[in-house]
Amino acid sequence: MSHKAGFVNIIGNPNVGKSTLMNAFVGEKLSIITSKAQTTRHRILGIVNGDDFQVLFSDTPGIIKPAYELQESMMGFVKSAFEDADVLLYMVEIGEQALKDEAFFKKITNSKIPVLLLLNKIDKSNQEQLETQVQIWAEKVPNAEIIPISALEGFQVKEVFDRIIELLPESPPFYPKDQLTDKPERFFINESIREKILIHYKKEIPYAVEVDTEEFLEEDTIIRIRSVIMVERETQKGIIIGHKGSALKRVGVEARKDLETFFGKQIHLELYVKVNKNWRSNQNQLKRFGYN
Ligand SMILES: Nc1nc2c(ncn2[C@@H]2O[C@H](COP(=O)(O)OP(=O)(O)OP(=O)(O)O)[C@@H](O)[C@H]2O)c(=O)[nH]1
Ligand SMILES: [Mg+2]
């Protein structure tokens, strides 16, 4: 029996729905999703296995012009997604006009590998707007196949998946068939906590935060976790903790619920906050947190 496998990498502007789509394909909440831009900071692998195929989806950070080292590293992940892709999923959303970065856009239009241009969030559009948008993108990216979708509602997601399978090269699997991702458990803990911070704090706070899980102890009926929320300045620490610790407590309660679903086990989650001055611009710190 022949077997297909390959890398299918999702790229696009911030907030267009890349992570929503990858989770829909995988059927698990591997990537966190929020209404804020720059939610995803890493390249996250989501593996979909079948008897005769293995699709290696990569969710990537939204494309931006980097302003500090962390963002440089995020764009490094996007660059890597161009390099090993067998199929590129270029996601745009209804109403969007162009990619934020010319060089990346050129890479898409000059791509030698198949590009599926996914016009997302069509649940928010009408027929006329949709037709206009398809026309605009057909002119801008003539080498792409355009598929209108709604990642949120699952509309046309199966059609995209079937088309991906057609486009995949013949290859043995790259990972064991029961594997779902390349990231360790601690990564998903950090991300769950960061998601709650993105949801509950405003302005610069979520962007100044990194989460590191220092302890992960799995017992028969419970997992004991201790994670540190790092901020860049003392004032941010106070904001994260909130009045009598109420804000931090909310983060903990909500993250714990998600983690109990994710791990299927009772979770004890201890959170504390630490100032790690300018970690976003510090190469050593960034390396430690998995941004290389
Ligand atoms: N209406 C609508 N909203 C969507 C759809 N897909 C995603 N969203 C919403 O768009 C927002 C961003 O979704 P994400 O999946 O986090 O977007 P992303 O491209 O991964 O964002 P970054 O990681 O920040 O680059 C969230 O509020 C989603 O619920 C869709 O098909 N329709
Ligand atoms: Mg994302």
Coordinates of C-alpha atoms and ligand atoms in Angstrom, one line a residue:
M1 CA 0.0 0.0 0.0
S2 CA 1.3 3.5 -0.8
H3 CA 1.8 6.0 2.0
K4 CA 1.7 9.8 1.8
A5 CA 3.3 12.2 4.3
G6 CA 4.5 15.8 4.4
F7 CA 4.7 19.2 5.9
V8 CA 1.7 21.5 5.5
N9 CA 2.6 24.9 7.0
I10 CA 0.0 27.6 7.8
I11 CA 1.2 31.1 7.4
G12 CA -0.5 34.5 7.3
N13 CA -1.1 37.8 9.1
P14 CA -1.8 37.9 12.8
N15 CA -5.2 37.0 14.0
V16 CA -6.6 35.6 10.7
G17 CA -7.4 32.2 12.3
K18 CA -4.3 30.0 11.7
S19 CA -4.4 28.4 15.1
T20 CA -8.2 27.9 14.9
L21 CA -7.7 26.0 11.6
M22 CA -4.9 23.8 12.9
N23 CA -6.9 22.8 16.0
A24 CA -9.8 22.0 13.7
F25 CA -7.6 19.7 11.6
V26 CA -6.1 18.0 14.6
G27 CA -9.2 17.8 16.7
E28 CA -7.4 18.9 19.8
K29 CA -6.6 22.3 21.3
L30 CA -2.9 22.3 20.6
S31 CA -2.6 26.0 19.9
I32 CA -4.1 28.7 22.0
I33 CA -6.6 31.1 20.4
T34 CA -7.5 34.6 21.4
S35 CA -8.9 37.7 19.7
K36 CA -5.5 39.5 20.2
A37 CA -2.8 39.6 17.5
Q38 CA 0.4 37.7 18.1
T39 CA -1.2 35.0 20.2
T40 CA 1.0 32.3 18.7
R41 CA 4.8 32.8 19.3
H42 CA 6.1 29.4 18.3
R43 CA 6.0 27.0 15.4
I44 CA 3.7 24.2 16.7
L45 CA 3.4 20.9 15.0
G46 CA 0.0 19.2 14.9
I47 CA 0.0 15.7 13.4
V48 CA -3.0 14.1 11.7
N49 CA -2.5 10.3 11.2
G50 CA -4.4 7.9 8.9
D51 CA -3.7 4.4 7.7
D52 CA -2.0 5.6 4.5
F53 CA -1.1 9.2 5.4
Q54 CA 0.5 11.5 7.9
V55 CA 0.0 15.2 7.7
L56 CA 2.4 17.4 9.6
F57 CA 0.6 20.7 10.1
S58 CA 2.6 23.6 11.4
D59 CA 0.9 26.5 13.1
T60 CA 3.1 29.6 13.0
P61 CA 3.1 33.2 14.4
G62 CA 1.4 35.8 12.4
I63 CA 3.7 37.8 10.1
I64 CA 4.8 41.1 11.5
K65 CA 7.7 43.5 11.1
P66 CA 9.8 42.6 14.1
A67 CA 10.5 45.4 16.7
Y68 CA 12.4 43.4 19.3
E69 CA 14.4 40.1 19.6
L70 CA 11.4 37.9 20.5
Q71 CA 9.6 39.0 17.4
E72 CA 12.7 38.4 15.3
S73 CA 12.7 34.8 16.6
M74 CA 8.9 34.5 15.9
M75 CA 9.6 35.5 12.3
G76 CA 12.4 32.9 12.2
F77 CA 9.8 30.3 12.8
V78 CA 7.7 31.6 9.9
K79 CA 10.8 31.6 7.7
S80 CA 11.5 27.9 8.6
A81 CA 7.9 27.1 7.7
F82 CA 8.7 28.3 4.1
E83 CA 11.7 26.1 3.9
D84 CA 10.4 22.7 4.6
A85 CA 6.8 23.0 3.4
D86 CA 5.3 20.4 0.9
V87 CA 2.1 22.4 0.8
L88 CA 1.7 26.0 2.0
L89 CA -1.6 27.2 3.5
Y90 CA -1.6 30.9 3.1
M91 CA -4.5 32.2 5.2
V92 CA -6.1 35.5 4.8
E93 CA -9.3 36.8 6.3
I94 CA -12.3 38.5 4.8
G95 CA -11.6 42.2 4.3
E96 CA -7.9 41.8 4.4
Q97 CA -5.9 43.4 1.6
A98 CA -2.2 42.3 1.8
L99 CA 0.4 40.6 3.8
K100 CA 2.3 42.8 6.3
D101 CA 5.7 41.9 4.9
E102 CA 6.6 42.3 1.2
A103 CA 9.4 39.8 1.2
F104 CA 7.2 37.1 2.7
F105 CA 4.5 37.9 0.2
K106 CA 7.0 37.5 -2.7
K107 CA 7.9 34.1 -1.3
I108 CA 4.3 33.1 -1.6
T109 CA 3.7 34.3 -5.1
N110 CA 7.0 32.8 -6.3
S111 CA 6.5 29.5 -4.5
K112 CA 7.3 26.4 -6.4
I113 CA 5.3 24.2 -4.1
P114 CA 1.5 24.2 -4.1
V115 CA -0.2 27.1 -2.3
L116 CA -3.8 26.9 -1.0
L117 CA -5.0 30.4 -0.3
L118 CA -7.6 30.0 2.5
L119 CA -10.0 32.9 2.6
N120 CA -11.1 32.6 6.2
K121 CA -14.0 34.0 8.3
I122 CA -16.5 33.9 5.5
D123 CA -19.2 33.4 8.1
K124 CA -18.7 37.2 8.6
S125 CA -19.3 38.1 4.9
N126 CA -22.0 38.1 2.3
Q127 CA -22.0 36.6 -1.2
E128 CA -21.1 39.8 -3.0
Q129 CA -18.2 40.6 -0.7
L130 CA -16.9 37.0 -1.0
E131 CA -16.9 37.1 -4.7
T132 CA -15.0 40.4 -4.8
Q133 CA -12.4 39.1 -2.3
V134 CA -11.9 35.9 -4.3
Q135 CA -11.3 38.0 -7.4
I136 CA -8.8 40.3 -5.6
W137 CA -6.8 37.4 -4.3
A138 CA -6.8 35.5 -7.6
E139 CA -5.1 38.5 -9.1
K140 CA -2.6 38.9 -6.3
V141 CA -1.6 35.3 -5.9
P142 CA -2.2 33.7 -9.3
N143 CA -0.3 30.5 -8.4
A144 CA -2.7 29.7 -5.5
E145 CA -5.9 27.7 -5.4
I146 CA -8.4 29.8 -3.5
I147 CA -10.7 28.1 -1.0
P148 CA -13.1 30.2 1.1
I149 CA -13.5 28.7 4.6
S150 CA -14.7 29.3 8.1
A151 CA -12.2 27.7 10.4
L152 CA -14.4 28.6 13.4
E153 CA -17.5 26.9 12.0
G154 CA -15.6 24.1 10.3
F155 CA -17.0 25.1 6.9
Q156 CA -15.0 23.6 4.0
V157 CA -12.3 22.4 6.5
K158 CA -12.8 18.8 5.3
E159 CA -12.5 19.9 1.6
V160 CA -9.2 21.6 2.4
F161 CA -8.0 18.5 4.1
D162 CA -8.9 16.2 1.2
R163 CA -7.1 18.5 -1.2
I164 CA -4.0 18.5 1.0
I165 CA -4.0 14.7 0.9
E166 CA -4.1 14.8 -2.9
L167 CA -1.2 17.2 -2.9
L168 CA 1.0 15.3 -0.4
P169 CA 4.1 13.4 -1.7
E170 CA 4.5 9.7 -1.4
S171 CA 6.6 9.2 1.8
P172 CA 6.8 7.0 4.8
P173 CA 5.7 8.7 8.1
F174 CA 8.1 11.0 9.8
Y175 CA 6.8 10.4 13.3
P176 CA 5.3 7.5 15.2
K177 CA 1.6 7.1 14.2
D178 CA 0.3 7.7 17.7
Q179 CA 2.1 11.0 18.1
L180 CA 0.1 14.3 18.1
T181 CA 2.8 17.0 18.3
D182 CA 6.5 17.7 18.8
K183 CA 6.0 19.9 21.9
P184 CA 6.4 18.6 25.4
E185 CA 3.7 18.7 28.1
R186 CA 5.2 21.7 29.7
F187 CA 4.8 23.7 26.6
F188 CA 1.0 23.3 26.6
I189 CA 0.9 24.2 30.3
N190 CA 2.8 27.4 29.6
E191 CA 0.5 28.2 26.7
S192 CA -2.7 27.6 28.6
I193 CA -1.6 30.1 31.2
R194 CA -0.5 32.6 28.6
E195 CA -3.8 32.3 26.9
K196 CA -5.6 33.4 30.1
I197 CA -3.2 36.4 30.4
L198 CA -3.9 37.4 26.8
I199 CA -7.6 37.2 27.5
H200 CA -7.7 39.1 30.8
Y201 CA -5.0 41.8 30.6
K202 CA -4.8 44.8 28.4
K203 CA -2.3 46.7 26.3
E204 CA 1.3 45.8 26.7
I205 CA 0.9 43.2 29.5
P206 CA 0.3 40.0 27.5
Y207 CA 3.3 40.9 25.3
A208 CA 5.6 41.3 28.2
V209 CA 4.7 37.9 29.7
E210 CA 6.4 34.6 29.3
V211 CA 5.5 31.5 31.3
D212 CA 7.8 28.8 32.4
T213 CA 6.8 25.6 34.1
E214 CA 9.3 24.7 36.8
E215 CA 7.7 21.6 38.2
F216 CA 5.5 18.9 36.7
L217 CA 4.8 15.9 39.0
E218 CA 2.4 13.3 37.8
E219 CA 0.9 11.1 40.5
D220 CA -1.8 8.5 40.1
T221 CA -4.8 10.8 40.4
I222 CA -3.3 14.3 40.2
I223 CA -0.7 16.3 38.4
R224 CA 1.1 18.9 40.5
I225 CA 2.3 21.9 38.5
R226 CA 4.3 25.0 39.5
S227 CA 4.7 27.7 36.9
V228 CA 6.2 31.1 37.0
I229 CA 4.8 34.0 35.1
M230 CA 7.6 36.3 34.0
V231 CA 7.1 40.0 33.3
E232 CA 9.6 42.6 32.3
R233 CA 9.1 45.2 35.0
E234 CA 8.0 45.5 38.7
T235 CA 4.9 47.5 37.8
Q236 CA 3.7 44.7 35.5
K237 CA 4.1 42.3 38.4
G238 CA 1.6 44.2 40.5
I239 CA -0.9 44.3 37.6
I240 CA -0.7 40.6 37.0
I241 CA -1.3 39.8 40.7
G242 CA -4.1 42.3 41.1
H243 CA -5.9 43.5 44.2
K244 CA -5.4 40.9 46.9
G245 CA -4.2 38.4 44.3
S246 CA -7.6 38.3 42.6
A247 CA -6.4 38.7 39.0
L248 CA -3.8 36.0 39.3
K249 CA -6.2 33.7 41.0
R250 CA -8.6 34.0 38.0
V251 CA -5.8 33.1 35.6
G252 CA -5.0 30.0 37.8
V253 CA -8.6 28.8 38.0
E254 CA -9.2 29.1 34.3
A255 CA -5.9 27.6 33.2
R256 CA -6.4 24.7 35.6
K257 CA -9.8 23.9 34.1
D258 CA -8.3 23.8 30.6
L259 CA -5.4 21.7 31.8
E260 CA -7.7 19.2 33.5
T261 CA -9.5 18.7 30.1
F262 CA -6.2 18.5 28.3
F263 CA -4.6 15.9 30.5
G264 CA -7.8 14.2 31.6
K265 CA -6.7 14.3 35.2
Q266 CA -7.0 16.5 38.3
I267 CA -4.6 19.3 38.4
H268 CA -3.0 21.3 41.2
L269 CA -1.6 24.5 39.7
E270 CA 0.6 26.9 41.7
L271 CA 1.4 30.2 40.0
Y272 CA 3.8 32.9 41.0
V273 CA 5.1 36.0 39.3
K274 CA 8.7 37.1 38.8
V275 CA 10.4 40.0 37.1
N276 CA 12.8 39.0 34.5
K277 CA 14.1 42.3 33.2
N278 CA 13.8 42.8 29.4
W279 CA 13.7 39.1 28.7
R280 CA 12.1 39.9 25.3
S281 CA 15.4 41.4 24.2
N282 CA 17.8 39.0 25.9
Q283 CA 19.2 36.3 23.6
N284 CA 20.1 33.9 26.5
Q285 CA 16.6 34.2 28.1
L286 CA 14.9 33.7 24.7
K287 CA 16.9 30.6 24.1
R288 CA 15.9 29.3 27.5
F289 CA 12.3 29.7 26.6
G290 CA 12.6 27.9 23.3
Y291 CA 13.0 30.8 20.9
N292 CA 16.1 30.1 18.8
Ligands
LIG1 N1 -15.9 34.8 12.7 C1 -14.8 34.0 12.6 N2 -13.8 34.2 13.5 C2 -12.8 33.3 13.5 C3 -12.7 32.3 12.5 N3 -11.5 31.7 12.6 C4 -10.9 32.3 13.7 N4 -11.7 33.3 14.2 C5 -11.4 34.2 15.4 O1 -10.3 35.0 15.1 C6 -9.5 35.2 16.2 C7 -8.1 34.8 16.0 O2 -8.0 33.4 15.8 P1 -6.6 32.7 15.9 O3 -6.8 31.3 15.5 O4 -6.0 32.9 17.3 O5 -5.7 33.5 14.8 P2 -4.2 33.3 14.5 O6 -4.1 33.6 13.0 O7 -3.7 32.0 15.0 O8 -3.6 34.5 15.3 P3 -2.0 34.8 15.8 O9 -1.5 33.6 16.5 O10 -2.1 36.0 16.7 O11 -1.3 35.1 14.5 C8 -10.2 34.4 17.4 O12 -11.0 35.3 18.1 C9 -11.0 33.4 16.6 O13 -12.1 32.9 17.3 C10 -13.7 32.2 11.5 O14 -13.7 31.3 10.6 N5 -14.8 33.0 11.7
MG2 MG -2.2 31.6 16.3

